Amino acid sequence: MQWRFLQLFRTDSRFRFYLFAASGVWIYLILRAVFIPLVHDEASTFFHYIHIKQFLPYLAHWDANNHILNSGLSILFYRIFGSAEWSLRLANLLFFPVYAWYIFQLGFFLKNTYLQTLFRFVFLLMHGLVEFMALSRGYGMGMALLTAMVYQFLSYKNSHALNHLLDALIYGVLGITANLNLLISFLLCISWLGLIVFTDGYSKKYTRLGLIFFFGLIPVIGASLIAFELKKQGLLYYGAADGFWRISVQSLFKLLFGHAHIAFDIAIVAGFLFVCLGLIFLVLRQGLFQSINNTHVVFPLFFIIGLTAVYIQNKWMGVNLPEDRTGLHLFIYLVAAIFFLTDYLSFSVHRLWAWIALPFVWFPIHFFLHLNLSYSTLWKNEHLPEFFYLTVTKDIKPDGQYATLGGYHIQNMIWYYYNYRHNGNGPMMCSEDYPTWYYDYLLLNPLERQLPDTINYKLLLEDKYSGIGLYKRNQAVSRIHDTTLIFSSLPIETENEFIDFFNGTNHFYDGDSIAVEMYLELTSPAKPLIASAVISFDKPDGSLICYQYISLHWLRDQYTDNHTAFRHVFFIPALPADAERMAITLWNQKKVPIQIRVGHVNISRIRS
């Protein structure tokens, strides 16, 4: 690859211009990684996988949020550089050169030079796609690896060189570890490679089939087992069971362009029909077997087979339809398919067919219209600047009670991240009963900001991108102290999984809303200390009424000094009359040694 790069740099002026443009985009993405606040999914990845340095399936927390390659590489950079936004996003940033290089290389499979240039710059300047390479998610690196896999696959189709076969397998395996949604694409790739090798007259074809089996099929089986386990646990939750057009198509346009529009609907239907008719025309013109060997059918088949797989998985296996980013690869296939079929028509029928691709010039225009270093265009509605956090922590007065904060659950992990970056010294956010109007501070989305209850609050800050408002209550709710719970003997040294303040029958607070203030001074050699403060209420039959928790390791790395304290207020809204059992517990999830020097819980009744 190095030799090829130097050859192009010396001889191809178009490559030098492309390299200049790609370098500019990379610098732009680096700046975005530095200046733009984390979004919810990034913060969730940090706390669930990166911070605790556990990312391997069956050993780590089960969730579709775990993009294995992203989590693993980000742990490495977190160990070296810390928890700054750019450090958590560095893994994806390093995949952008891979993406840019293979997009340029794929252009050589197009014969029309105008289409080559347009193809390269459409994909280089597709803001909604390349923006993922400045986020700590698996989609950006997944698209880079997918592009590399397809290029190596096409190269093997033409040359049958072993290095292209191995590279296609390596990039494909890495691709599915970055983004499990690429599983069908990789399965199609190795099936097609197997067919090429099997029908080839090469004397060592069984060696190559063995490579495909061990480095292709076995990883596919492993990834499938992970996918089935996620489905079994109900964790393939993104998307919906029906409503393909709204869920899979229009949500993708909202992701890429910020909104849906009838023009986009018309364009996607026209593009789909063009790919289907163009593929039929190519097959009829060249014959089935000859057309399979034609480079121009690869992206159309990847698109149509991928779309068919979505339908089969949805109807026969109960898998949700892909929504926005989880269907991004299908959109990439569609756009590329249109380019390749247009190219085929331009040299086999008439060169004017090449102008069909001209509307794609909208992507570079859209890119420059949406340049910014302030917010993620993909999740603009989640934008929550750190200044909100700093405002709350500076505004808190030491009046003997802990300040409380309520907000929407999507904002929760971002707030945790700011709290972690400031050593856990601010109030934690409660989101279980959003919106509830007895918190000292509230983060409200634009819709809830219109509710009449905001009359009891003063607006402190408003974010101009997301519309989120930070409010402070005009007069704090009254908390009438009822009881204090303490451990029978302190200090306590234990490795028990559950350390109870209270766990038993309770009828004292039927119909009441209560505040449970927990204060702990504790130490542990564990880093991080994976433990949670938990409060729960059950009915007589054991069914859950309320369950709230705060994770201690989401606040700071370790609890080792004599001044490390944990404090939080749980607000429990009106308890029903059948609230039978109350448990207030420190859950020591890894059963590590913990010493509690000071610990008490104050329970108060809330009066507006």
Coordinates of C-alpha atoms in Angstrom, one line a residue:
M1 CA 0.0 0.0 0.0
Q2 CA 2.9 2.4 0.8
W3 CA 4.4 1.9 -2.7
R4 CA 0.9 2.4 -4.3
F5 CA 0.5 5.6 -2.3
L6 CA 3.9 7.0 -3.4
Q7 CA 3.2 6.1 -7.0
L8 CA -0.1 7.9 -7.0
F9 CA 1.3 10.9 -5.2
R10 CA 4.1 11.3 -7.9
T11 CA 2.0 10.6 -11.0
D12 CA -1.7 11.5 -10.3
S13 CA -2.6 15.2 -9.8
R14 CA -6.2 14.1 -9.0
F15 CA -4.9 12.0 -6.1
R16 CA -2.9 14.9 -4.8
F17 CA -5.9 17.2 -4.8
Y18 CA -8.0 14.4 -3.1
L19 CA -5.3 13.9 -0.5
F20 CA -5.3 17.6 0.2
A21 CA -9.2 17.6 0.6
A22 CA -9.1 14.4 2.8
S23 CA -6.4 15.9 5.0
G24 CA -8.7 19.0 5.5
V25 CA -11.6 16.7 6.4
W26 CA -9.4 14.8 8.9
I27 CA -8.3 18.0 10.6
Y28 CA -11.9 19.1 10.8
L29 CA -12.9 15.7 12.4
I30 CA -10.0 16.0 14.9
L31 CA -11.3 19.5 15.9
R32 CA -14.8 18.1 16.3
A33 CA -13.5 15.3 18.5
V34 CA -11.8 17.9 20.8
F35 CA -14.6 20.5 21.0
I36 CA -17.9 18.8 20.7
P37 CA -19.5 17.4 24.0
L38 CA -20.1 13.6 24.3
V39 CA -23.5 12.3 23.3
H40 CA -25.4 9.8 25.4
D41 CA -24.2 6.6 23.6
E42 CA -20.6 7.7 23.9
A43 CA -20.9 8.3 27.6
S44 CA -22.7 5.0 28.1
T45 CA -19.9 3.2 26.2
F46 CA -17.3 4.9 28.4
F47 CA -18.9 3.9 31.7
H48 CA -20.1 0.4 30.8
Y49 CA -16.9 -0.7 29.0
I50 CA -14.0 1.7 28.7
H51 CA -13.8 2.9 32.3
I52 CA -14.0 -0.6 33.8
K53 CA -11.8 -2.0 31.1
Q54 CA -14.1 -4.9 30.2
F55 CA -15.4 -5.3 26.7
L56 CA -15.3 -8.9 25.6
P57 CA -18.7 -10.6 25.1
Y58 CA -19.7 -13.1 27.8
L59 CA -17.3 -11.3 30.2
A60 CA -18.6 -7.7 29.9
H61 CA -22.0 -6.0 30.4
W62 CA -24.4 -7.3 27.8
D63 CA -25.7 -4.5 25.6
A64 CA -25.9 -3.6 21.9
N65 CA -24.0 -0.4 22.8
N66 CA -20.8 -2.5 23.0
H67 CA -19.1 -2.1 19.6
I68 CA -16.3 -4.5 20.5
L69 CA -13.4 -3.0 18.4
N70 CA -14.2 0.5 19.5
S71 CA -14.5 -0.4 23.1
G72 CA -11.2 -2.4 23.1
L73 CA -9.1 0.3 21.3
S74 CA -10.7 3.0 23.4
I75 CA -9.6 1.2 26.6
L76 CA -6.1 1.3 25.3
F77 CA -6.2 5.1 24.6
Y78 CA -8.0 5.7 27.9
R79 CA -5.1 4.0 29.7
I80 CA -2.6 6.2 27.9
F81 CA -4.3 9.6 27.5
G82 CA -7.2 9.6 30.1
S83 CA -10.9 10.3 29.7
A84 CA -11.0 13.5 27.6
E85 CA -13.4 13.6 24.7
W86 CA -10.7 13.4 22.1
S87 CA -9.0 10.4 23.8
L88 CA -12.3 8.4 23.8
R89 CA -12.8 9.3 20.1
L90 CA -9.2 8.7 19.0
A91 CA -9.8 5.1 17.8
N92 CA -12.4 6.2 15.3
L93 CA -10.3 9.2 14.1
L94 CA -7.4 6.8 13.2
F95 CA -9.7 4.9 10.9
F96 CA -10.5 7.9 8.8
P97 CA -7.3 7.6 6.6
V98 CA -8.3 4.0 6.0
Y99 CA -11.7 5.1 4.8
A100 CA -10.4 7.9 2.7
W101 CA -7.8 5.7 1.1
Y102 CA -10.1 2.9 0.1
I103 CA -12.8 5.3 -1.2
F104 CA -10.2 6.7 -3.6
Q105 CA -9.2 3.1 -4.6
L106 CA -12.7 2.0 -5.2
G107 CA -13.1 4.9 -7.6
F108 CA -10.7 3.1 -10.0
F109 CA -13.3 0.4 -10.6
L110 CA -15.4 3.1 -12.3
K111 CA -14.4 3.7 -16.0
N112 CA -15.9 7.1 -16.4
T113 CA -13.5 9.7 -15.0
Y114 CA -16.2 12.2 -14.1
L115 CA -18.0 9.5 -12.1
Q116 CA -14.7 8.5 -10.4
T117 CA -14.3 12.0 -9.1
L118 CA -17.9 12.5 -8.1
F119 CA -18.0 9.1 -6.3
R120 CA -14.9 9.9 -4.3
F121 CA -16.0 13.3 -3.2
V122 CA -19.6 12.3 -2.4
F123 CA -18.3 9.7 0.1
L124 CA -15.5 11.9 1.4
L125 CA -17.9 14.8 2.0
M126 CA -20.9 12.9 3.3
H127 CA -21.2 14.7 6.7
G128 CA -23.6 12.3 8.3
L129 CA -21.2 9.4 7.6
V130 CA -17.7 10.8 8.2
E131 CA -19.0 12.5 11.4
F132 CA -19.1 9.1 13.0
M133 CA -15.3 9.0 12.7
A134 CA -15.2 11.8 15.3
L135 CA -17.4 9.9 17.8
S136 CA -16.7 7.0 20.2
R137 CA -19.0 4.6 18.4
G138 CA -18.4 1.6 16.1
Y139 CA -20.2 2.9 13.0
G140 CA -17.3 5.2 11.7
M141 CA -14.6 2.5 11.9
G142 CA -17.2 0.0 10.7
M143 CA -17.8 2.0 7.5
A144 CA -14.0 2.3 7.0
L145 CA -13.5 -1.4 7.4
L146 CA -16.5 -2.2 5.1
T147 CA -15.0 0.0 2.4
A148 CA -11.7 -1.7 2.7
M149 CA -13.3 -5.2 2.7
V150 CA -15.3 -4.5 -0.5
Y151 CA -12.2 -3.1 -2.2
Q152 CA -10.1 -6.1 -1.4
F153 CA -13.0 -8.4 -2.5
L154 CA -13.3 -6.6 -5.9
S155 CA -9.5 -6.8 -6.2
Y156 CA -9.6 -10.5 -5.6
K157 CA -12.3 -11.0 -8.1
N158 CA -10.1 -9.4 -10.7
S159 CA -6.7 -10.8 -9.7
H160 CA -7.2 -13.9 -7.6
A161 CA -4.2 -12.8 -5.6
L162 CA -3.9 -14.4 -2.1
N163 CA -3.0 -11.1 -0.4
H164 CA -6.4 -9.6 -1.5
L165 CA -8.2 -12.7 -0.2
L166 CA -6.5 -12.4 3.2
D167 CA -7.0 -8.7 3.4
A168 CA -10.7 -9.0 2.6
L169 CA -11.1 -11.6 5.4
I170 CA -9.1 -9.5 7.9
Y171 CA -11.1 -6.3 7.2
G172 CA -14.4 -8.2 7.3
V173 CA -13.7 -9.7 10.7
L174 CA -12.6 -6.4 12.1
G175 CA -15.7 -4.8 10.5
I176 CA -18.2 -7.1 12.3
T177 CA -16.4 -6.5 15.6
A178 CA -16.8 -2.8 15.0
N179 CA -20.4 -3.0 13.9
L180 CA -22.5 -6.2 14.2
N181 CA -24.9 -4.8 11.6
L182 CA -22.3 -5.7 9.0
L183 CA -22.6 -9.4 9.7
I184 CA -24.8 -10.1 6.6
S185 CA -22.4 -8.1 4.4
F186 CA -19.4 -10.2 5.6
L187 CA -21.4 -13.4 5.2
L188 CA -22.2 -12.5 1.6
C189 CA -18.6 -11.5 1.0
I190 CA -17.1 -14.8 2.2
S191 CA -19.8 -16.8 0.4
W192 CA -19.0 -15.1 -2.8
L193 CA -15.2 -15.5 -2.2
G194 CA -15.8 -19.2 -1.6
L195 CA -17.7 -19.5 -4.9
I196 CA -14.9 -17.8 -6.8
V197 CA -12.2 -20.0 -5.2
F198 CA -14.3 -23.2 -5.6
T199 CA -14.9 -22.6 -9.3
D200 CA -11.3 -21.5 -9.9
G201 CA -8.9 -24.0 -11.5
Y202 CA -6.1 -23.0 -9.1
S203 CA -4.4 -26.1 -7.7
K204 CA -4.3 -24.9 -4.1
K205 CA -7.9 -23.8 -3.9
Y206 CA -8.6 -26.0 -0.9
T207 CA -6.0 -24.1 1.1
R208 CA -7.9 -20.9 0.2
L209 CA -11.2 -22.5 1.1
G210 CA -9.7 -23.4 4.5
L211 CA -8.7 -19.8 5.0
I212 CA -12.2 -18.7 4.2
F213 CA -13.6 -21.2 6.7
F214 CA -11.2 -20.4 9.6
F215 CA -10.9 -16.6 9.1
G216 CA -14.4 -16.1 7.6
L217 CA -17.1 -18.6 8.5
I218 CA -15.9 -19.2 12.1
P219 CA -15.9 -15.5 13.0
V220 CA -19.4 -15.2 11.4
I221 CA -20.6 -18.1 13.6
G222 CA -19.1 -16.4 16.7
A223 CA -20.7 -13.0 15.8
S224 CA -24.0 -14.8 15.2
L225 CA -23.9 -16.4 18.6
I226 CA -23.4 -12.9 20.1
A227 CA -26.3 -11.6 18.1
F228 CA -28.6 -14.4 19.2
E229 CA -27.6 -13.9 22.9
L230 CA -28.4 -10.2 22.6
K231 CA -31.8 -11.0 21.0
K232 CA -32.4 -13.6 23.8
Q233 CA -31.8 -11.0 26.4
G234 CA -34.0 -8.4 24.6
L235 CA -31.1 -6.2 23.9
L236 CA -31.6 -5.7 20.1
Y237 CA -34.0 -3.0 21.1
Y238 CA -33.1 -0.3 18.6
G239 CA -35.5 0.0 15.7
A240 CA -39.1 -1.3 15.6
A241 CA -41.0 -4.4 14.6
D242 CA -42.9 -2.7 11.7
G243 CA -43.1 0.6 9.8
F244 CA -40.2 0.1 7.4
W245 CA -40.6 3.4 5.6
R246 CA -40.8 5.5 8.7
I247 CA -38.3 3.6 10.8
S248 CA -35.7 2.5 8.3
V249 CA -35.9 5.1 5.5
Q250 CA -37.1 8.4 6.9
S251 CA -35.1 8.0 10.2
L252 CA -32.0 7.6 8.1
F253 CA -32.7 10.9 6.2
K254 CA -33.2 12.6 9.6
L255 CA -29.8 11.3 10.7
L256 CA -28.0 12.4 7.5
F257 CA -29.8 15.7 6.8
G258 CA -31.5 16.7 10.0
H259 CA -35.1 16.2 8.7
A260 CA -37.2 14.1 6.4
H261 CA -38.8 15.5 3.2
I262 CA -41.0 14.3 0.4
A263 CA -38.1 15.0 -2.0
F264 CA -36.0 12.4 -0.2
D265 CA -38.8 9.9 -0.3
I266 CA -39.1 10.4 -4.1
A267 CA -35.3 10.1 -4.5
I268 CA -35.0 6.9 -2.5
V269 CA -37.9 5.2 -4.5
A270 CA -36.3 6.4 -7.8
G271 CA -32.9 5.1 -6.7
F272 CA -34.3 1.8 -5.7
L273 CA -36.1 1.3 -9.0
F274 CA -33.0 2.4 -10.9
V275 CA -30.9 -0.2 -9.1
C276 CA -33.4 -3.0 -9.7
L277 CA -34.0 -2.2 -13.4
G278 CA -30.3 -1.5 -14.0
L279 CA -29.3 -4.8 -12.5
I280 CA -31.9 -6.7 -14.6
F281 CA -30.7 -4.9 -17.7
L282 CA -27.1 -5.8 -17.0
V283 CA -27.9 -9.5 -16.4
L284 CA -30.1 -9.7 -19.5
R285 CA -27.4 -8.0 -21.6
Q286 CA -24.5 -10.2 -20.3
G287 CA -26.1 -13.3 -19.1
L288 CA -26.3 -14.6 -15.6
F289 CA -22.9 -16.3 -15.2
Q290 CA -20.9 -13.6 -17.0
S291 CA -22.7 -10.8 -15.1
I292 CA -21.7 -12.4 -11.7
N293 CA -18.1 -11.7 -12.7
N294 CA -18.8 -8.1 -13.6
T295 CA -17.5 -5.7 -11.0
H296 CA -20.5 -3.4 -11.5
V297 CA -23.0 -5.9 -10.0
V298 CA -21.3 -6.1 -6.6
F299 CA -22.8 -3.1 -4.9
P300 CA -26.3 -3.6 -6.4
L301 CA -26.3 -7.2 -5.1
F302 CA -24.9 -6.2 -1.7
F303 CA -27.8 -3.7 -1.5
I304 CA -30.6 -6.0 -2.7
I305 CA -29.4 -9.0 -0.6
G306 CA -28.9 -6.8 2.4
L307 CA -32.4 -5.4 2.1
T308 CA -33.8 -8.9 1.6
A309 CA -32.0 -10.1 4.8
V310 CA -33.6 -7.3 6.7
Y311 CA -37.0 -8.4 5.6
I312 CA -36.3 -12.1 6.4
Q313 CA -34.8 -11.3 9.9
N314 CA -37.8 -9.1 10.6
K315 CA -40.6 -11.4 9.5
W316 CA -39.1 -14.8 10.3
M317 CA -36.9 -14.1 13.3
G318 CA -38.6 -11.2 15.0
V319 CA -35.6 -8.8 14.6
N320 CA -36.4 -5.1 14.7
L321 CA -36.1 -3.1 11.5
P322 CA -32.9 -1.0 11.3
E323 CA -33.3 2.6 12.4
D324 CA -31.1 5.5 11.3
R325 CA -27.5 4.5 11.9
T326 CA -28.1 0.8 12.1
G327 CA -29.2 0.9 8.4
L328 CA -26.4 3.3 7.3
H329 CA -24.5 0.6 5.4
L330 CA -27.6 -0.1 3.2
F331 CA -27.7 3.5 2.2
I332 CA -24.0 3.4 1.3
Y333 CA -24.7 0.3 -0.8
L334 CA -27.5 2.1 -2.6
V335 CA -25.5 5.2 -3.4
A336 CA -22.5 3.1 -4.6
A337 CA -24.8 0.8 -6.6
I338 CA -26.3 3.8 -8.5
F339 CA -22.7 5.0 -9.3
F340 CA -21.6 1.6 -10.6
L341 CA -24.7 0.9 -12.7
T342 CA -24.6 4.5 -14.1
D343 CA -21.0 3.8 -15.0
Y344 CA -21.9 0.6 -16.7
L345 CA -24.7 2.3 -18.7
S346 CA -22.4 5.2 -19.6
F347 CA -19.9 3.0 -21.5
S348 CA -22.2 0.2 -22.7
V349 CA -25.2 2.3 -23.8
H350 CA -24.4 6.0 -24.0
R351 CA -22.1 8.3 -22.1
L352 CA -25.0 10.7 -21.2
W353 CA -26.2 8.1 -18.6
A354 CA -23.3 9.3 -16.4
W355 CA -25.3 12.5 -15.7
I356 CA -27.8 10.5 -13.6
A357 CA -25.3 10.7 -10.7
L358 CA -25.2 14.5 -10.8
P359 CA -27.8 15.1 -8.0
F360 CA -25.3 13.5 -5.6
V361 CA -23.3 16.7 -5.7
W362 CA -25.8 17.7 -3.0
F363 CA -23.7 15.8 -0.5
P364 CA -20.6 18.0 -0.7
I365 CA -22.8 21.1 -0.7
H366 CA -24.6 19.8 2.4
F367 CA -21.2 19.1 4.0
F368 CA -20.0 22.7 3.7
L369 CA -23.4 24.1 4.8
H370 CA -23.2 22.1 8.1
L371 CA -19.6 22.6 9.0
N372 CA -19.5 23.3 12.8
L373 CA -17.4 22.7 15.9
S374 CA -20.2 23.1 18.3
Y375 CA -22.6 20.1 18.1
S376 CA -23.2 16.7 16.7
T377 CA -25.5 17.0 13.7
L378 CA -26.4 13.4 14.3
W379 CA -27.6 14.0 17.8
K380 CA -28.3 17.7 18.0
N381 CA -31.2 17.2 20.4
E382 CA -28.8 15.7 23.0
H383 CA -26.3 18.6 23.0
L384 CA -25.6 19.4 26.7
P385 CA -22.6 21.7 27.3
E386 CA -20.3 21.3 30.3
F387 CA -21.2 24.9 31.3
F388 CA -24.6 23.6 32.5
Y389 CA -22.8 21.3 35.0
L390 CA -20.4 24.1 36.1
T391 CA -23.4 26.4 36.7
V392 CA -25.1 24.0 39.0
T393 CA -22.0 23.2 41.0
K394 CA -21.2 26.9 41.5
D395 CA -24.8 27.8 42.4
I396 CA -25.1 25.2 45.2
K397 CA -25.2 26.7 48.7
P398 CA -24.0 24.7 51.7
D399 CA -27.3 24.7 53.6
G400 CA -27.1 21.3 55.2
Q401 CA -29.1 19.5 52.5
Y402 CA -27.8 18.0 49.3
A403 CA -28.9 19.7 46.1
T404 CA -31.1 17.5 43.8
L405 CA -31.2 17.4 40.0
G406 CA -33.8 15.9 37.7
G407 CA -33.6 15.3 34.0
Y408 CA -34.4 13.1 31.0
H409 CA -32.7 9.7 30.9
I410 CA -30.8 10.5 27.7
Q411 CA -29.0 13.4 29.6
N412 CA -28.1 11.2 32.5
M413 CA -24.9 9.5 31.2
I414 CA -23.6 12.8 29.9
W415 CA -24.1 14.4 33.3
Y416 CA -22.4 11.5 34.9
Y417 CA -19.4 12.0 32.5
Y418 CA -19.1 15.7 33.5
N419 CA -19.4 14.7 37.2
Y420 CA -16.7 12.0 36.7
R421 CA -14.4 14.6 35.0
H422 CA -14.8 16.8 38.1
N423 CA -14.1 14.0 40.6
G424 CA -17.8 13.4 41.4
N425 CA -18.2 16.6 43.3
G426 CA -21.6 17.6 41.8
P427 CA -25.1 16.3 42.3
M428 CA -26.1 13.2 40.4
M429 CA -29.1 13.3 38.1
C430 CA -32.3 11.4 38.7
S431 CA -34.3 10.5 35.7
E432 CA -36.7 7.7 36.7
D433 CA -39.7 10.0 37.2
Y434 CA -39.0 12.7 34.6
P435 CA -40.5 15.3 34.7
T436 CA -41.2 15.7 38.4
W437 CA -41.3 19.1 40.0
Y438 CA -39.7 18.7 43.4
Y439 CA -36.0 18.8 42.4
D440 CA -33.9 21.8 43.2
Y441 CA -32.7 21.8 39.6
L442 CA -34.3 20.5 36.4
L443 CA -33.0 19.8 32.9
L444 CA -36.0 20.1 30.6
N445 CA -36.4 19.2 26.9
P446 CA -38.2 21.7 24.7
L447 CA -41.5 19.9 25.0
E448 CA -41.5 19.7 28.8
R449 CA -40.5 23.4 29.0
Q450 CA -44.0 24.3 27.8
L451 CA -45.7 22.6 30.8
P452 CA -47.4 24.9 33.4
D453 CA -45.4 23.5 36.3
T454 CA -42.3 25.4 35.1
I455 CA -43.9 28.4 36.9
N456 CA -42.3 27.2 40.1
Y457 CA -38.8 27.4 38.5
K458 CA -36.5 30.0 37.2
L459 CA -34.7 29.5 33.8
L460 CA -30.9 29.7 34.4
L461 CA -29.6 28.6 31.0
E462 CA -30.9 27.5 27.6
D463 CA -28.9 25.6 24.9
K464 CA -29.4 27.1 21.5
Y465 CA -28.8 23.8 19.7
S466 CA -30.8 21.2 21.6
G467 CA -33.3 23.6 23.2
I468 CA -32.6 22.0 26.7
G469 CA -33.2 24.4 29.5
L470 CA -31.6 24.4 33.0
Y471 CA -34.1 25.5 35.7
K472 CA -33.8 26.2 39.4
R473 CA -36.7 25.9 41.8
N474 CA -37.9 29.3 43.1
Q475 CA -38.4 27.7 46.6
A476 CA -37.1 24.3 47.6
V477 CA -39.7 21.7 48.6
S478 CA -39.9 21.1 52.3
R479 CA -38.3 17.8 53.5
I480 CA -39.6 16.9 57.0
H481 CA -37.1 14.6 58.6
D482 CA -38.6 11.3 59.7
T483 CA -35.8 8.9 60.6
T484 CA -32.1 8.2 60.4
L485 CA -30.6 4.8 59.6
I486 CA -27.1 3.9 60.6
F487 CA -25.0 0.7 60.7
S488 CA -25.0 -1.0 64.0
S489 CA -21.2 -0.9 64.3
L490 CA -18.6 1.2 62.5
P491 CA -16.2 1.0 60.9
I492 CA -17.2 -2.0 58.8
E493 CA -14.8 -4.1 56.7
T494 CA -16.5 -6.6 54.4
E495 CA -16.4 -8.3 51.0
N496 CA -20.1 -9.1 51.1
E497 CA -22.1 -8.5 47.9
F498 CA -24.9 -6.7 49.6
I499 CA -24.4 -4.3 52.5
D500 CA -27.8 -3.3 53.9
F501 CA -28.8 -0.1 55.7
F502 CA -32.4 -1.4 55.8
N503 CA -34.1 -4.5 54.3
G504 CA -37.5 -5.4 55.6
T505 CA -41.2 -4.8 55.9
N506 CA -42.2 -1.2 55.7
H507 CA -45.6 0.5 56.0
F508 CA -44.5 3.8 57.3
Y509 CA -44.6 5.8 54.0
D510 CA -47.8 4.5 52.3
G511 CA -49.0 7.3 50.0
D512 CA -46.0 9.5 50.8
S513 CA -43.3 10.9 48.6
I514 CA -40.0 10.6 50.4
A515 CA -36.4 11.8 50.1
V516 CA -33.7 9.3 51.0
E517 CA -30.4 11.0 51.7
M518 CA -27.4 8.6 51.7
Y519 CA -24.0 9.5 53.0
L520 CA -21.0 7.2 53.0
E521 CA -17.3 7.6 53.8
L522 CA -15.6 4.5 52.4
T523 CA -12.4 3.1 51.0
S524 CA -11.5 0.2 48.8
P525 CA -8.3 -1.0 47.0
A526 CA -10.4 -1.7 43.9
K527 CA -9.9 0.5 40.9
P528 CA -12.5 1.2 39.9
L529 CA -14.8 0.3 42.7
I530 CA -17.8 -1.3 40.9
A531 CA -20.5 -0.8 43.4
S532 CA -24.0 0.9 43.5
A533 CA -26.1 2.6 46.1
V534 CA -29.6 1.1 45.6
I535 CA -33.1 1.8 47.0
S536 CA -36.1 -0.4 46.1
F537 CA -39.7 -1.0 47.1
D538 CA -41.6 -4.2 46.5
K539 CA -45.2 -5.3 46.7
P540 CA -46.3 -8.3 48.9
D541 CA -46.0 -10.6 45.9
G542 CA -42.4 -9.5 45.3
S543 CA -43.1 -7.5 42.2
L544 CA -41.1 -4.3 42.0
I545 CA -42.6 -0.8 42.6
C546 CA -39.5 1.3 42.5
Y547 CA -35.8 0.7 41.9
Q548 CA -33.2 3.5 41.8
Y549 CA -29.5 3.3 41.9
I550 CA -26.3 5.4 41.6
S551 CA -23.1 3.7 40.5
L552 CA -20.1 4.8 42.6
H553 CA -17.6 4.0 39.9
W554 CA -19.3 6.5 37.6
L555 CA -18.3 9.3 39.9
R556 CA -14.6 8.7 40.4
D557 CA -11.9 6.1 39.7
Q558 CA -11.2 5.0 43.2
Y559 CA -12.1 5.4 46.9
T560 CA -8.7 5.2 48.7
D561 CA -8.2 8.4 50.7
N562 CA -9.7 9.5 54.0
H563 CA -11.7 12.3 52.4
T564 CA -13.6 10.3 49.8
A565 CA -17.3 10.5 50.4
F566 CA -20.4 9.5 48.5
R567 CA -23.6 11.4 48.9
H568 CA -26.9 11.4 47.0
V569 CA -30.6 12.1 47.5
F570 CA -33.1 9.6 46.1
F571 CA -36.6 11.1 45.5
I572 CA -39.3 8.5 45.6
P573 CA -42.7 9.7 44.3
A574 CA -46.0 8.8 46.0
L575 CA -45.7 5.2 47.3
P576 CA -48.8 3.0 46.9
A577 CA -50.5 1.5 49.9
D578 CA -49.2 -2.0 49.1
A579 CA -45.5 -1.0 49.3
E580 CA -44.6 -3.9 51.5
R581 CA -40.8 -4.1 51.6
M582 CA -38.1 -1.4 51.5
A583 CA -34.4 -2.1 50.8
I584 CA -31.6 0.4 51.1
T585 CA -28.4 -1.3 50.1
L586 CA -24.8 -0.8 48.9
W587 CA -24.3 -3.4 46.2
N588 CA -20.7 -4.6 46.0
Q589 CA -21.0 -6.1 42.6
K590 CA -17.4 -7.6 42.4
K591 CA -17.3 -8.6 46.1
V592 CA -14.1 -6.6 46.7
P593 CA -12.9 -5.4 50.1
I594 CA -14.8 -2.3 51.3
Q595 CA -14.3 -0.4 54.5
I596 CA -17.1 2.0 55.6
R597 CA -16.0 4.5 58.2
V598 CA -19.1 6.7 58.3
G599 CA -22.5 5.8 56.9
H600 CA -26.0 7.0 57.5
V601 CA -29.3 7.4 55.6
N602 CA -31.8 10.2 56.4
I603 CA -35.4 9.6 55.3
S604 CA -37.7 12.6 55.0
R605 CA -41.3 13.2 53.8
I606 CA -41.6 15.6 51.0
R607 CA -44.1 18.5 51.3
S608 CA -44.6 20.9 48.4

